[in-house]
Short mmCIF file of C-alpha atoms and ligand atoms in Angstrom, two decimals:
data_model
loop_
_atom_site.label_atom_id
_atom_site.label_comp_id
_atom_site.label_asym_id
_atom_site.label_seq_id
_atom_site.Cartn_x
_atom_site.Cartn_y
_atom_site.Cartn_z
CA MET U 1 22.40 67.03 30.59
CA SER U 2 21.28 63.81 29.24
CA SER U 3 19.01 63.85 26.20
CA PRO U 4 15.19 62.69 26.33
CA ILE U 5 14.76 58.89 25.15
CA ALA U 6 12.37 58.35 22.39
CA LEU U 7 10.86 55.16 20.65
CA ILE U 8 8.66 53.90 18.04
CA CYS U 9 8.20 50.75 16.26
CA HIS U 10 5.77 49.22 13.67
CA GLY U 11 4.32 45.68 12.90
CA GLY U 12 4.01 46.65 9.06
CA ALA U 13 1.39 48.43 6.83
CA GLY U 14 -1.37 47.07 5.31
CA ALA U 15 -4.68 45.25 6.03
CA VAL U 16 -4.42 43.26 9.57
CA ALA U 17 -7.23 40.50 9.75
CA ARG U 18 -9.51 41.22 12.52
CA GLN U 19 -8.96 38.25 14.30
CA ARG U 20 -5.23 39.08 14.65
CA HIS U 21 -5.65 42.52 15.76
CA GLN U 22 -5.53 42.01 19.54
CA ALA U 23 -1.98 39.67 18.91
CA CYS U 24 -0.61 42.54 16.84
CA LEU U 25 -1.10 45.31 19.19
CA GLU U 26 -0.12 43.02 22.01
CA GLY U 27 3.17 42.13 20.50
CA ALA U 28 3.69 45.72 19.16
CA ALA U 29 2.84 47.17 22.89
CA ARG U 30 5.48 44.46 24.33
CA ALA U 31 8.20 45.20 21.89
CA ALA U 32 8.10 48.93 22.90
CA ALA U 33 8.07 47.93 26.72
CA VAL U 34 11.10 45.92 26.00
CA GLY U 35 12.71 49.04 24.33
CA ARG U 36 11.69 51.40 26.80
CA GLU U 37 13.35 49.72 29.72
CA LEU U 38 16.26 49.28 27.80
CA LEU U 39 16.55 52.91 27.05
CA GLU U 40 15.40 53.66 30.67
CA SER U 41 18.46 51.87 31.75
CA GLY U 42 21.03 53.70 29.61
CA ALA U 43 21.15 51.60 26.63
CA SER U 44 22.46 52.43 23.32
CA ALA U 45 19.84 53.46 20.52
CA LEU U 46 21.59 50.79 18.64
CA ASP U 47 21.24 48.07 21.13
CA VAL U 48 17.59 49.09 21.53
CA VAL U 49 16.61 48.86 17.91
CA GLU U 50 18.13 45.55 17.53
CA ALA U 51 16.63 44.46 20.55
CA VAL U 52 13.04 45.49 19.68
CA VAL U 53 13.34 44.14 15.95
CA ARG U 54 14.68 40.66 17.28
CA GLU U 55 11.15 40.78 19.98
CA LEU U 56 9.11 41.51 16.52
CA GLU U 57 10.87 38.82 14.75
CA VAL U 58 10.27 35.72 17.25
CA ASN U 59 6.47 37.11 17.27
CA PRO U 60 4.77 34.86 14.51
CA GLN U 61 2.12 37.49 13.98
CA PHE U 62 4.97 39.82 12.04
CA ASN U 63 6.51 39.53 8.67
CA ALA U 64 10.06 38.66 9.78
CA GLY U 65 11.97 36.12 10.91
CA HIS U 66 9.41 33.43 12.22
CA GLY U 67 6.29 33.80 10.61
CA SER U 68 7.50 35.51 7.41
CA VAL U 69 5.92 35.67 4.29
CA LEU U 70 6.73 32.66 1.68
CA ASP U 71 7.95 33.61 -1.82
CA GLU U 72 6.94 32.20 -5.26
CA ARG U 73 8.34 28.82 -4.24
CA GLY U 74 6.93 28.41 -0.50
CA GLU U 75 10.04 29.41 0.96
CA VAL U 76 11.12 31.94 3.53
CA LEU U 77 13.96 34.31 2.35
CA VAL U 78 14.25 37.08 5.02
CA ASP U 79 15.74 40.63 4.55
CA ALA U 80 17.03 43.12 7.34
CA SER U 81 18.88 46.47 7.93
CA ILE U 82 20.21 48.25 10.77
CA MET U 83 21.98 51.86 11.01
CA SER U 84 23.63 53.91 13.69
CA GLY U 85 22.77 57.71 13.35
CA PRO U 86 26.17 59.19 15.10
CA ASP U 87 28.50 58.04 12.67
CA GLN U 88 26.11 56.53 9.77
CA ARG U 89 27.57 53.27 9.77
CA ALA U 90 25.19 50.44 8.63
CA GLY U 91 24.82 46.78 7.96
CA ALA U 92 22.40 44.98 5.81
CA VAL U 93 21.39 41.26 4.84
CA ALA U 94 19.18 39.76 2.22
CA LEU U 95 17.62 36.60 0.64
CA LEU U 96 18.98 34.63 3.92
CA ARG U 97 17.73 31.00 4.60
CA GLY U 98 17.24 29.28 8.08
CA ILE U 99 18.29 32.82 9.93
CA ALA U 100 15.76 33.66 12.70
CA ASN U 101 17.10 36.87 13.76
CA PRO U 102 18.22 38.41 10.62
CA VAL U 103 18.68 41.99 12.10
CA SER U 104 21.62 40.73 14.08
CA VAL U 105 23.19 39.43 11.17
CA ALA U 106 22.56 42.95 9.92
CA ARG U 107 24.40 44.14 12.95
CA ARG U 108 27.22 41.96 12.80
CA VAL U 109 27.90 43.24 9.09
CA MET U 110 27.95 46.62 10.36
CA GLU U 111 30.15 45.89 13.35
CA GLU U 112 32.43 43.81 11.09
CA GLY U 113 32.93 47.30 8.82
CA ARG U 114 34.22 45.86 5.70
CA HIS U 115 30.74 46.05 3.63
CA VAL U 116 27.61 47.14 4.18
CA PHE U 117 25.38 44.90 2.41
CA LEU U 118 25.55 40.91 2.24
CA ALA U 119 22.88 38.91 0.11
CA GLY U 120 22.20 35.30 -0.50
CA PRO U 121 24.66 32.53 -0.36
CA GLY U 122 27.09 34.73 0.27
CA ALA U 123 25.44 36.36 3.37
CA GLU U 124 24.48 32.82 5.11
CA GLU U 125 28.30 32.14 4.89
CA PHE U 126 29.26 35.40 6.78
CA ALA U 127 26.49 34.29 9.47
CA ARG U 128 28.01 30.78 9.47
CA GLU U 129 31.26 32.13 9.89
CA ALA U 130 30.24 34.71 12.64
CA GLY U 131 28.81 31.74 14.59
CA PHE U 132 25.18 32.32 14.39
CA GLU U 133 22.73 29.46 14.54
CA PHE U 134 20.95 28.18 11.60
CA CYS U 135 17.53 26.69 12.06
CA ASP U 136 15.45 24.64 9.65
CA PRO U 137 14.03 27.03 7.31
CA LYS U 138 10.70 25.21 7.31
CA SER U 139 10.80 26.01 11.14
CA LEU U 140 10.17 29.78 10.25
CA ILE U 141 6.89 28.72 8.54
CA THR U 142 3.77 29.46 10.33
CA PRO U 143 0.67 26.97 9.84
CA HIS U 144 -1.02 30.41 9.10
CA GLU U 145 1.45 31.38 6.30
CA ARG U 146 1.29 28.20 4.61
CA GLU U 147 -2.61 28.77 4.52
CA ARG U 148 -2.58 32.09 3.75
CA TRP U 149 -0.23 32.58 0.69
CA GLU U 150 -1.51 35.50 -0.38
CA THR U 151 -2.48 38.20 2.07
CA MET U 152 0.21 40.81 2.94
CA HIS U 153 1.10 41.42 6.54
CA GLY U 154 3.52 43.27 8.81
CA THR U 155 7.30 43.95 8.22
CA VAL U 156 8.71 45.04 11.52
CA GLY U 157 11.18 47.97 12.29
CA ALA U 158 12.07 50.31 15.14
CA VAL U 159 13.95 53.84 15.68
CA ALA U 160 15.00 55.02 19.04
CA LEU U 161 16.86 58.21 20.72
CA ASP U 162 18.72 57.14 23.46
CA ARG U 163 20.13 59.19 26.76
CA GLU U 164 23.57 60.30 24.83
CA GLY U 165 21.23 61.73 21.85
CA ARG U 166 22.05 59.11 19.59
CA LEU U 167 19.70 57.93 16.89
CA ALA U 168 19.37 54.37 15.40
CA ALA U 169 16.96 52.72 13.18
CA ALA U 170 16.58 48.55 12.22
CA THR U 171 14.00 47.04 9.72
CA SER U 172 13.35 43.36 9.18
CA THR U 173 11.22 41.66 6.66
CA GLY U 174 10.38 38.35 5.02
CA GLY U 175 9.25 40.72 2.10
CA VAL U 176 6.40 40.33 0.13
CA VAL U 177 3.82 37.35 -0.52
CA GLY U 178 4.75 35.20 -3.52
CA LYS U 179 8.13 37.21 -4.46
CA HIS U 180 10.04 36.02 -7.44
CA ARG U 181 13.27 34.40 -6.38
CA GLY U 182 16.09 37.04 -5.85
CA ARG U 183 13.46 40.00 -5.53
CA VAL U 184 14.86 42.33 -2.68
CA GLY U 185 12.69 44.92 -1.46
CA ASP U 186 13.36 48.59 0.65
CA SER U 187 13.98 46.92 4.15
CA PRO U 188 17.51 46.38 3.69
CA LEU U 189 18.08 49.00 1.29
CA ILE U 190 20.04 51.92 3.56
CA GLY U 191 18.16 55.23 2.28
CA CYS U 192 15.00 53.22 1.02
CA GLY U 193 13.50 51.30 4.10
CA ASN U 194 16.09 52.38 6.77
CA TRP U 195 17.97 55.26 7.58
CA ALA U 196 19.62 56.74 10.68
CA ASP U 197 21.71 60.27 11.00
CA SER U 198 22.37 62.92 13.79
CA GLU U 199 19.00 64.27 13.10
CA VAL U 200 16.56 61.51 12.65
CA ALA U 201 15.88 57.78 12.34
CA ILE U 202 13.44 56.18 9.92
CA SER U 203 11.94 52.86 9.25
CA CYS U 204 9.66 52.19 6.42
CA THR U 205 6.95 49.53 5.34
CA GLY U 206 4.66 48.91 2.55
CA GLN U 207 5.22 47.92 -1.14
CA GLY U 208 8.87 47.89 -1.22
CA GLU U 209 9.26 48.82 -4.94
CA ALA U 210 7.56 52.36 -4.10
CA PHE U 211 9.76 52.69 -1.51
CA LEU U 212 12.97 52.21 -3.76
CA ARG U 213 11.63 54.23 -6.55
CA THR U 214 11.69 57.18 -3.98
CA ALA U 215 14.52 56.15 -1.90
CA LEU U 216 11.91 57.39 0.74
CA ALA U 217 13.79 56.81 4.16
CA LYS U 218 16.61 59.30 3.04
CA HIS U 219 14.00 61.68 1.29
CA ALA U 220 12.45 62.22 4.35
CA ALA U 221 15.67 62.75 6.43
CA MET U 222 16.59 65.31 3.86
CA ASP U 223 13.08 66.99 4.23
CA TYR U 224 13.51 67.10 7.94
CA ARG U 225 16.48 69.04 7.50
CA ILE U 226 14.23 72.09 5.76
CA ASP U 227 11.41 71.76 7.98
CA SER U 228 12.57 70.27 11.54
CA ASN U 229 9.06 68.81 12.21
CA VAL U 230 8.86 64.97 12.36
CA THR U 231 4.90 64.92 11.79
CA ARG U 232 4.93 66.98 8.65
CA THR U 233 8.02 65.42 7.05
CA ALA U 234 6.40 62.07 7.82
CA GLU U 235 3.46 62.68 6.19
CA ALA U 236 4.75 64.64 3.21
CA ALA U 237 7.06 61.72 2.54
CA ILE U 238 4.23 59.25 2.27
CA GLN U 239 2.31 61.58 0.22
CA HIS U 240 5.32 61.76 -2.17
CA MET U 241 5.59 58.28 -2.35
CA GLY U 242 2.04 57.71 -3.33
CA SER U 243 1.85 60.61 -5.55
CA VAL U 244 4.69 59.22 -7.74
CA THR U 245 4.46 55.62 -7.52
CA GLY U 246 1.00 54.63 -6.55
CA GLY U 247 2.28 52.76 -3.93
CA GLU U 248 0.94 51.98 -0.11
CA GLY U 249 2.96 51.76 3.14
CA GLY U 250 3.93 53.82 5.96
CA LEU U 251 6.76 54.97 8.01
CA ILE U 252 7.99 55.63 11.65
CA MET U 253 10.56 58.21 12.48
CA VAL U 254 12.24 59.92 15.68
CA ASP U 255 14.20 63.01 15.72
CA ARG U 256 17.30 64.07 18.03
CA LYS U 257 14.50 66.74 20.26
CA GLY U 258 12.62 63.28 21.33
CA ARG U 259 9.80 63.42 18.97
CA ILE U 260 8.24 60.36 17.32
CA ALA U 261 6.02 60.35 14.40
CA ARG U 262 4.17 57.91 12.38
CA ALA U 263 2.09 58.06 8.63
CA ARG U 264 0.68 55.84 6.27
CA ASN U 265 -1.37 55.56 2.99
CA SER U 266 -2.09 51.86 3.81
CA LYS U 267 -5.23 50.88 5.33
CA GLN U 268 -3.35 50.01 8.75
CA MET U 269 0.23 50.06 10.01
CA VAL U 270 0.75 48.72 13.78
CA VAL U 271 2.66 50.99 15.77
CA ALA U 272 3.80 51.57 19.47
CA GLY U 273 6.15 53.78 21.42
CA PHE U 274 6.58 56.94 23.42
CA ASP U 275 8.34 60.33 23.25
CA VAL U 276 8.69 63.56 25.06
CA ASP U 277 4.87 63.85 24.78
CA GLY U 278 3.76 60.86 26.07
CA ASP U 279 2.76 57.04 24.75
CA VAL U 280 1.66 56.38 21.35
CA GLY U 281 -0.39 53.38 20.65
CA PRO U 282 -0.35 50.59 20.64
CA GLU U 283 -2.48 51.22 17.64
CA LEU U 284 -3.58 50.00 14.13
N1 LIG X 301 8.61 46.69 2.51
C1 LIG X 301 8.72 45.27 2.42
C2 LIG X 301 9.24 44.57 1.38
O1 LIG X 301 8.82 45.39 0.47
C3 LIG X 301 7.48 44.53 2.76
C4 LIG X 301 6.74 45.23 3.73
O2 LIG X 301 6.79 46.33 4.55
O3 LIG X 301 5.52 44.84 4.44
O4 LIG X 301 9.88 43.81 1.14
#
């Protein structure tokens, strides 16, 4: 018998300006619809989370790929990771310039299998050798980002369960506004901003330093092994991150039974998805 399918994606935690609500909700709904169609046609969870994150990366409403936030020098440097649940293979990249879909470079690092995490010029070299197209780094900067430079907006992520019961997670971000040159947050760090194993898949968003200090994605995965309830696990993890570090953010989660959950202590988090109990969102 085939497994139930489930998916949830996020477009980041933080406060979303009112005039962007509709566009963010529509973007998340569209990405979730792309993932649903793929899952229904039998695609693997890994292909689905990559496709959903790519969809969110090209959408300038979100802080990933096109639309990423600017660092202290006014440049875009992106981070991304992907993880396959059944075998815990993972790939991650950080501090990439001129790459519009970093999640696919992360996927390539994973498929290549020699390393898990590549950063900076070495990661760019890897992407070039693997045949990825580079764009003018300036083309990833939206006029809105240039203007706004100070407000936080959303990283993207997706977690999915496919018909064969396989789980996967992917996360992609431009980081935090005005970040120091060299700063890497939780999003490309396996076990911090992204995790998948045979039981759950998790993607986080928010103040990366807080998720790093609590290794939050792995923390939640371990908690799930005790409680087996995604909603309680997600909420307890965010509560833990908030109480230990004072940080803000949220996470999305799916388990192998086909249940999704989201939890946040930030003002908002854009999410959309579906599970065995029906549709979730799009909501803020
Ligand atoms: N967690 C990301 C980072 O710290 C930012 C975000 O989720 O908005 O790089």
